[in-house]
């Protein structure tokens, strides 16, 4: 609804202050930097483990991608070099406002480290990686199947496209069983993390998984995202956020700046 336009082409988001909440109890709530004392950050991950190398076809194809998106190439999760710079920028901003943070990079940002966040005190959780939702509606599926088609790619998961209990990616149904109630702000710097299967009681996917885990405010994407542009968007967002703007205000201002600079429309998703 935020990006419906009126007769003059102006979006509802530009005309009104719109708050998207899952319950009316959250209407008066907003998240500010004063609510954040510590953070956990994932990014600059090694998707192939130490004994695994990308095939020649994958490497050559990766080099030919002009507008690198945070997604798979030939069923392989490609490296996201820009997330290294994204994390550097975020760390500098956090240090300036005395936010304590723990980062998981390289091979250390694996599924075990993520599952260990269960019941831990974490105010802000940021993940710069690949996200996915497989939209195909397979036959004879159980009611949780859509949750098993939504996930985030972590370290050592280069070829983990589908759900298995041994997968190194973390899936929405697994997240739903965690306790992340201390997380006031979740930032998913990844593709298609807001997508899912539309059901009678809402959208079944990553957003439901994190909601059931107890997460508060969430930043997600409905579209595939350009990796370099996303890195810049995140730097701008945290810059505005740490200067006292609410999450909603900071994101809106960062989006507008990116849209103006690159003259694009996809930022709004």
GROMACS .gro file of C-alpha atoms in nm, residues 19-21 23-32 35 246:
model
   15
   19UNK     CA    1   0.326   0.223   0.989
   20UNK     CA    2   0.306  -0.148   0.907
   21UNK     CA    3   0.236  -0.354   1.221
   23UNK     CA    4  -0.093  -0.608   1.587
   24UNK     CA    5  -0.258  -0.283   1.696
   25UNK     CA    6  -0.064  -0.312   2.022
   26UNK     CA    7   0.244  -0.199   1.826
   27UNK     CA    8   0.089   0.118   1.679
   28UNK     CA    9   0.249   0.356   1.932
   29UNK     CA   10   0.587   0.183   1.916
   30UNK     CA   11   0.887   0.279   1.708
   31UNK     CA   12   1.255   0.188   1.740
   32UNK     CA   13   1.527   0.447   1.799
   35UNK     CA   14   1.674   0.129   2.229
  246UNK     CA   15   1.333   0.632   1.392
   0.00000   0.00000   0.00000
